[in-house]
Every structure is written in C-alpha cells, then in structure tokens.
Amino acid sequence: MQPDSPVRVVETRAALRAAVAELRADGAEIGFVPTMGALHEGHLSLVRIAKERGARAVASIFVNPAQFAAHEDLDNYPRTLPGDLAALADLGCDLVYVPSAVEMYPEGFATSVAMRGVAAGLESEARPHFFGGVATVVLKLLNQVRPDFAVFGEKDYQQLLVVRQLVRDFDLGIEIVGGPTAREADGLAMSSRNVKLSPEGRDVAGKINGVLAFMVERLEAGESVESALAFAVDALSMAGVDAIDYVEVRCAETLEPLDPGPLDREARVLAAVRVGGVRLIDNMGATPAE
Ligand code: PAF
C-alpha cells in the first residue's frame, strides 16, 4: 500500500481497470508510460509528452524479473519509489500502477513472447533473454491499462521498435510514440546506470554522444557506412571506453544492416560500450545526403 502517496497509486489489475475507467469517463484519452522506476528526467519527459497531448497520464513502476538474466542482479536494481511518486505527482501524472511480481506473474503463469526480426542482434547479442522479457511484460501492461497511446524512449531504440512490432503483430491498436533521448549538459544520454560511473568513467561516458554525432555528420555528408564505422571504433577507443559491444549503422525502420557505401535510406547509428564495468547504450538518427 502507498497510504501517503502524493499521486494516486493502484496495485492490482482490478483497481487499475476501475481507475482507468474513471479517468476516461469524460472522454479523455489515456497515455501510458511504462517504467521500472528509478525515474530520471528521461522518464519524466515521456510523462510530459503524454500530458502535452492532452491525455490523462498513467505510469507504471514494475521491475520486471523476466527481462533480467540470472547474473544481472535483479535484487540490486535501484528502487526509489517515494521519490518516483513525488516526481510523478509534480508532473500531474494522473495514476501510477505499481503491481507486485505476483500480481504480474501469478502462480502458474506459463506464457511468454518470443520475437525475431527487430529483436535479433544488437542488444540481444549481450542479453539474449532481454526482449522476450520486455515483450511479455509490455504486452501484459498494454492489455491491463488499455491506453490510447504509450510513450517509449528513443534512448532504447531497439526496444521502441520491438514494442511497435509487438503492437502490430498482436493487433493491439495502440499508438506507440517515441520520446527523444534526454541528455545531460555534455550530451550523455540519461540512464539509471549513469550513477554507477566513477568520476573518470563519467568523463569518458560524456564523449560517446559526440562520437555518434560526428558519425551522423559524416554519414549525412555522404561518407560511406564502412568509413564512418571505422572512424567510430577508433574514436570510441581513443575516448577511453573499455570495450565496444557494438557500434552499427542500421536501417532506422527494420534495424537491418545497410549495404556498404553512402546511406541509401534513413538510418540509425547505435552503440553499446562498457565504461568501468558499466554498460551504456546510445543512438542517433542519420538522413542520407540529398
Ligand atoms: O525500458 C524499460 O524501463 C523497461 O524495459 C520497460 C519498457 C518498462 C519494460 O519493463
């Protein structure tokens, strides 16, 4: 229970259904923002998008065990519920759904979503379990909330495309809105992992977005994909990252690899790197030269 919560909180599917029906009573749209809590400006900007569209904003906070592998330490995932609820209240969020693990995965739960296509490669190389867990919980959350639209951050670009695919494949009829990546003053993409960086690691992390932005500039000026990639590998290494899980230029819509040579369609540059034991991801859009 959240007796002193500054924002309306529900913890069960039944209470959620009733509260969402009330919010809809005067014909308002419902905009949904699923989160795992530990909220930062990146999450809050997604709630703001829902409010700016004139919708009633419903957020969820659920640390989803299904998207963690055994070695990924679910128990140490940051949990900051009182602060999260206060931040959501300040934004005028209309409802927060905070289900328990048993509410989401009751005894006997036996079904999960397996995805190919946009879910293959990139994040799935390092985290093969991840998108199955995300797709399963997002399908459940979308069915439970039944919003008109849901907002997902572009920071997790592959996840955004996975969710769009899921909604298409299961005929959910819910609009999926992408929210621009929120960035620190030096351009570092906001992430709940940033707090784990040492001061030295934080300096290195602040250079990643500059490398991607320069890659985009080069691609948009007509440089070949292979040359922009070679530049990025060198520049990330010189910036001081410990390891590059991937740096790629992919089709922005399907995430398929692109042909060598200059861009022939809208593309996305995506990178995952390790800095002082912290895995960081970022991405940016690139448009072919005229
Ligand atoms: O991006 C996240 O925080 C999670 O993957 C999501 C979409 C809330 C599903 O658990």
XYZ file of C-alpha atoms and ligand atoms in Angstrom:
300
model
C 0.000 0.000 0.000
C 1.096 3.624 -0.565
C -1.064 5.423 2.045
C 0.758 8.781 1.939
C 1.370 8.868 -1.768
C 1.225 12.340 -3.363
C -0.245 10.754 -6.517
C -2.998 8.180 -6.984
C -1.474 4.686 -6.855
C -3.097 1.344 -7.669
C -1.515 -2.038 -7.112
C -3.908 -4.565 -8.639
C -5.344 -5.179 -12.101
C -8.872 -4.724 -10.772
C -8.083 -1.356 -9.151
C -6.248 -0.295 -12.314
C -9.245 -1.116 -14.537
C -11.598 0.861 -12.291
C -9.254 3.868 -12.038
C -8.615 3.973 -15.809
C -12.386 3.774 -16.471
C -12.855 6.787 -14.159
C -10.107 8.730 -15.944
C -11.791 8.013 -19.269
C -15.273 8.973 -18.020
C -15.239 12.460 -19.580
C -13.906 11.140 -22.878
C -10.223 11.817 -22.147
C -7.521 9.786 -23.886
C -5.181 7.644 -21.819
C -1.424 7.969 -22.426
C 0.694 5.267 -20.803
C 4.361 5.379 -19.750
C 5.743 2.029 -18.514
C 8.866 2.257 -16.356
C 10.943 0.223 -13.941
C 11.196 3.181 -11.563
C 14.449 4.924 -10.506
C 12.989 7.760 -12.517
C 15.141 10.474 -14.064
C 14.424 13.289 -16.472
C 14.373 10.787 -19.370
C 11.315 9.035 -17.904
C 9.682 12.265 -16.784
C 9.956 13.722 -20.300
C 7.841 10.761 -21.526
C 5.113 11.563 -18.996
C 5.274 15.202 -20.113
C 4.692 14.068 -23.716
C 1.512 12.260 -22.614
C 0.282 15.341 -20.707
C 1.156 17.704 -23.580
C -1.041 15.608 -25.876
C -3.921 16.422 -23.553
C -4.225 12.843 -22.273
C -4.599 11.516 -18.767
C -1.168 10.123 -17.953
C -0.857 6.666 -16.444
C 2.646 5.470 -15.477
C 3.660 2.046 -14.253
C 6.561 1.140 -11.999
C 7.480 -2.526 -12.149
C 10.954 -4.028 -12.044
C 10.304 -6.895 -14.433
C 12.111 -10.083 -13.368
C 11.517 -11.627 -16.812
C 13.951 -9.250 -18.514
C 16.857 -9.935 -16.136
C 19.225 -12.874 -16.609
C 20.416 -14.719 -13.506
C 23.748 -12.841 -13.489
C 22.110 -9.417 -13.931
C 21.273 -8.892 -10.287
C 17.593 -8.054 -10.188
C 17.818 -7.502 -6.431
C 20.295 -4.661 -6.835
C 18.207 -2.764 -9.385
C 17.685 0.719 -7.860
C 14.304 1.134 -6.171
C 13.324 4.709 -5.305
C 9.528 4.532 -5.049
C 8.825 7.520 -2.731
C 10.953 9.870 -4.874
C 9.439 8.443 -8.075
C 5.889 9.046 -6.833
C 6.759 12.605 -5.763
C 8.264 13.361 -9.193
C 5.214 11.922 -10.972
C 2.882 13.939 -8.724
C 4.789 17.138 -9.589
C 4.186 16.476 -13.273
C 0.463 15.979 -12.757
C 0.608 12.268 -13.602
C -2.955 11.032 -13.093
C -2.355 7.457 -11.980
C 0.564 5.190 -11.119
C 0.268 1.409 -11.379
C 2.693 -0.389 -9.037
C 1.915 -4.106 -9.308
C 3.731 -6.760 -7.304
C 5.603 -9.602 -9.020
C 2.783 -11.968 -8.032
C 0.145 -9.644 -9.498
C 2.026 -9.671 -12.820
C 3.180 -13.284 -12.806
C 0.742 -15.248 -10.637
C 1.374 -18.856 -9.694
C 1.035 -20.969 -12.838
C 1.983 -18.191 -15.295
C 3.207 -20.085 -18.363
C 3.217 -17.939 -21.498
C 5.879 -15.667 -22.907
C 6.526 -13.813 -26.143
C 9.449 -14.820 -28.385
C 10.453 -12.367 -31.099
C 12.641 -12.432 -34.207
C 13.152 -9.538 -36.638
C 13.946 -6.261 -34.916
C 14.624 -8.107 -31.658
C 17.546 -10.035 -33.196
C 21.150 -8.864 -32.822
C 22.441 -5.664 -31.163
C 21.135 -5.763 -27.552
C 20.182 -9.433 -27.936
C 23.830 -10.392 -28.511
C 24.750 -9.428 -24.946
C 21.298 -10.016 -23.436
C 19.590 -12.889 -25.320
C 16.777 -13.139 -22.741
C 16.015 -9.414 -22.747
C 13.469 -8.701 -25.471
C 11.401 -11.806 -24.694
C 11.011 -10.471 -21.155
C 10.307 -6.930 -22.322
C 7.763 -8.018 -24.953
C 5.965 -10.268 -22.468
C 5.619 -7.613 -19.771
C 4.769 -4.831 -22.223
C 2.031 -6.985 -23.796
C 0.620 -7.613 -20.317
C 0.849 -3.952 -19.290
C -0.757 -2.707 -22.509
C -3.597 -5.218 -22.056
C -4.062 -4.232 -18.435
C -4.020 -0.434 -18.959
C -5.566 -0.407 -22.483
C -4.282 3.086 -23.273
C -4.875 5.035 -26.498
C -1.151 5.531 -26.834
C 2.015 4.604 -24.966
C 5.286 6.531 -24.871
C 8.683 4.795 -25.011
C 12.091 6.497 -25.033
C 14.196 6.564 -28.201
C 17.200 6.019 -25.913
C 16.241 2.307 -26.056
C 15.721 2.458 -29.805
C 15.677 -1.299 -30.429
C 13.153 -1.696 -27.597
C 10.969 1.012 -29.190
C 10.948 -0.924 -32.491
C 10.318 -4.214 -30.636
C 7.256 -2.678 -28.982
C 5.973 -1.276 -32.313
C 6.352 -4.753 -33.848
C 4.580 -6.365 -30.878
C 1.646 -3.960 -31.177
C 1.374 -4.645 -34.923
C 1.730 -8.419 -34.587
C -0.854 -8.735 -31.811
C -3.287 -6.196 -33.358
C -3.337 -4.122 -30.186
C -4.441 -0.909 -31.922
C -2.383 1.269 -29.578
C -0.246 4.107 -30.923
C 3.401 3.869 -29.853
C 5.023 7.292 -29.515
C 8.825 7.664 -29.406
C 10.182 10.251 -26.934
C 13.505 11.966 -27.766
C 16.502 10.928 -25.644
C 17.006 13.228 -22.647
C 20.659 14.225 -22.279
C 22.943 15.683 -19.636
C 24.647 19.051 -20.328
C 27.569 17.289 -22.084
C 25.185 15.152 -24.147
C 25.434 11.891 -22.192
C 22.151 10.020 -22.642
C 20.304 9.913 -19.320
C 20.173 6.441 -17.817
C 19.670 4.952 -14.384
C 23.094 3.329 -14.906
C 24.939 6.675 -15.059
C 25.067 6.893 -11.242
C 27.282 3.790 -11.240
C 30.039 5.615 -13.184
C 33.205 6.723 -11.356
C 34.237 10.387 -11.935
C 36.774 9.177 -14.554
C 34.167 6.894 -16.143
C 31.690 9.773 -16.242
C 34.222 11.847 -18.274
C 34.647 9.010 -20.763
C 30.876 8.399 -20.965
C 30.324 12.073 -21.810
C 32.279 11.600 -25.043
C 30.181 8.769 -26.501
C 27.418 11.001 -27.840
C 29.986 13.272 -29.501
C 31.408 10.298 -31.420
C 27.920 9.269 -32.585
C 27.038 12.852 -33.534
C 30.237 13.108 -35.596
C 29.415 9.774 -37.272
C 25.988 11.146 -38.190
C 27.578 14.310 -39.584
C 29.944 12.264 -41.742
C 27.202 9.935 -42.986
C 24.918 12.856 -43.796
C 27.776 14.456 -45.755
C 27.895 11.329 -47.962
C 30.714 9.345 -46.309
C 30.394 5.564 -46.612
C 28.935 3.416 -43.825
C 32.169 1.411 -43.540
C 34.332 4.508 -43.230
C 32.026 6.098 -40.604
C 32.145 2.826 -38.645
C 35.948 2.643 -38.789
C 36.072 6.234 -37.533
C 33.684 5.400 -34.657
C 35.649 2.358 -33.476
C 38.856 4.448 -33.356
C 37.175 7.456 -31.746
C 35.433 5.392 -29.042
C 38.698 3.625 -28.205
C 40.538 6.949 -28.049
C 37.769 8.350 -25.826
C 38.731 5.645 -23.327
C 35.853 3.131 -23.381
C 36.939 -0.285 -22.059
C 35.054 -2.318 -24.662
C 32.721 -1.808 -27.593
C 29.884 -4.366 -27.602
C 28.721 -2.916 -30.909
C 28.724 0.201 -32.977
C 26.486 -0.110 -36.028
C 24.689 1.799 -38.748
C 21.334 0.144 -39.403
C 18.097 0.779 -41.288
C 16.070 3.077 -38.990
C 12.856 1.131 -39.558
C 13.926 -2.529 -39.579
C 17.415 -2.414 -37.992
C 18.701 -4.480 -40.927
C 22.395 -3.927 -41.789
C 22.936 -1.441 -44.620
C 24.848 -2.004 -47.841
C 28.402 -0.603 -47.948
C 28.704 2.899 -49.409
C 26.839 6.109 -48.630
C 23.468 5.920 -46.856
C 20.612 4.968 -49.175
C 17.825 5.374 -46.596
C 17.004 6.737 -43.154
C 19.454 5.134 -40.747
C 20.216 4.836 -37.069
C 23.687 4.740 -35.570
C 23.651 2.617 -32.429
C 26.344 1.819 -29.906
C 26.753 -0.175 -26.702
C 30.016 0.267 -24.822
C 31.447 -0.605 -21.451
C 32.997 2.048 -19.244
C 34.442 0.972 -15.889
C 32.143 -2.047 -15.729
C 29.021 -0.049 -16.679
C 27.263 -0.908 -19.953
C 25.972 2.192 -21.750
C 23.895 2.486 -24.924
C 23.104 5.425 -27.167
C 21.810 6.019 -30.700
C 21.040 8.809 -33.179
C 19.209 9.164 -36.491
C 21.015 9.837 -39.788
C 19.418 11.011 -43.045
C 21.004 10.285 -46.467
C 22.714 13.204 -48.208
C 20.474 14.831 -50.891
O 12.507 0.481 -20.593
C 12.132 -0.009 -19.515
O 12.224 0.613 -18.461
C 11.570 -1.428 -19.494
O 12.216 -2.239 -20.422
C 10.037 -1.483 -19.691
C 9.633 -0.971 -21.059
C 9.358 -0.648 -18.616
C 9.550 -2.928 -19.572
O 9.847 -3.467 -18.324
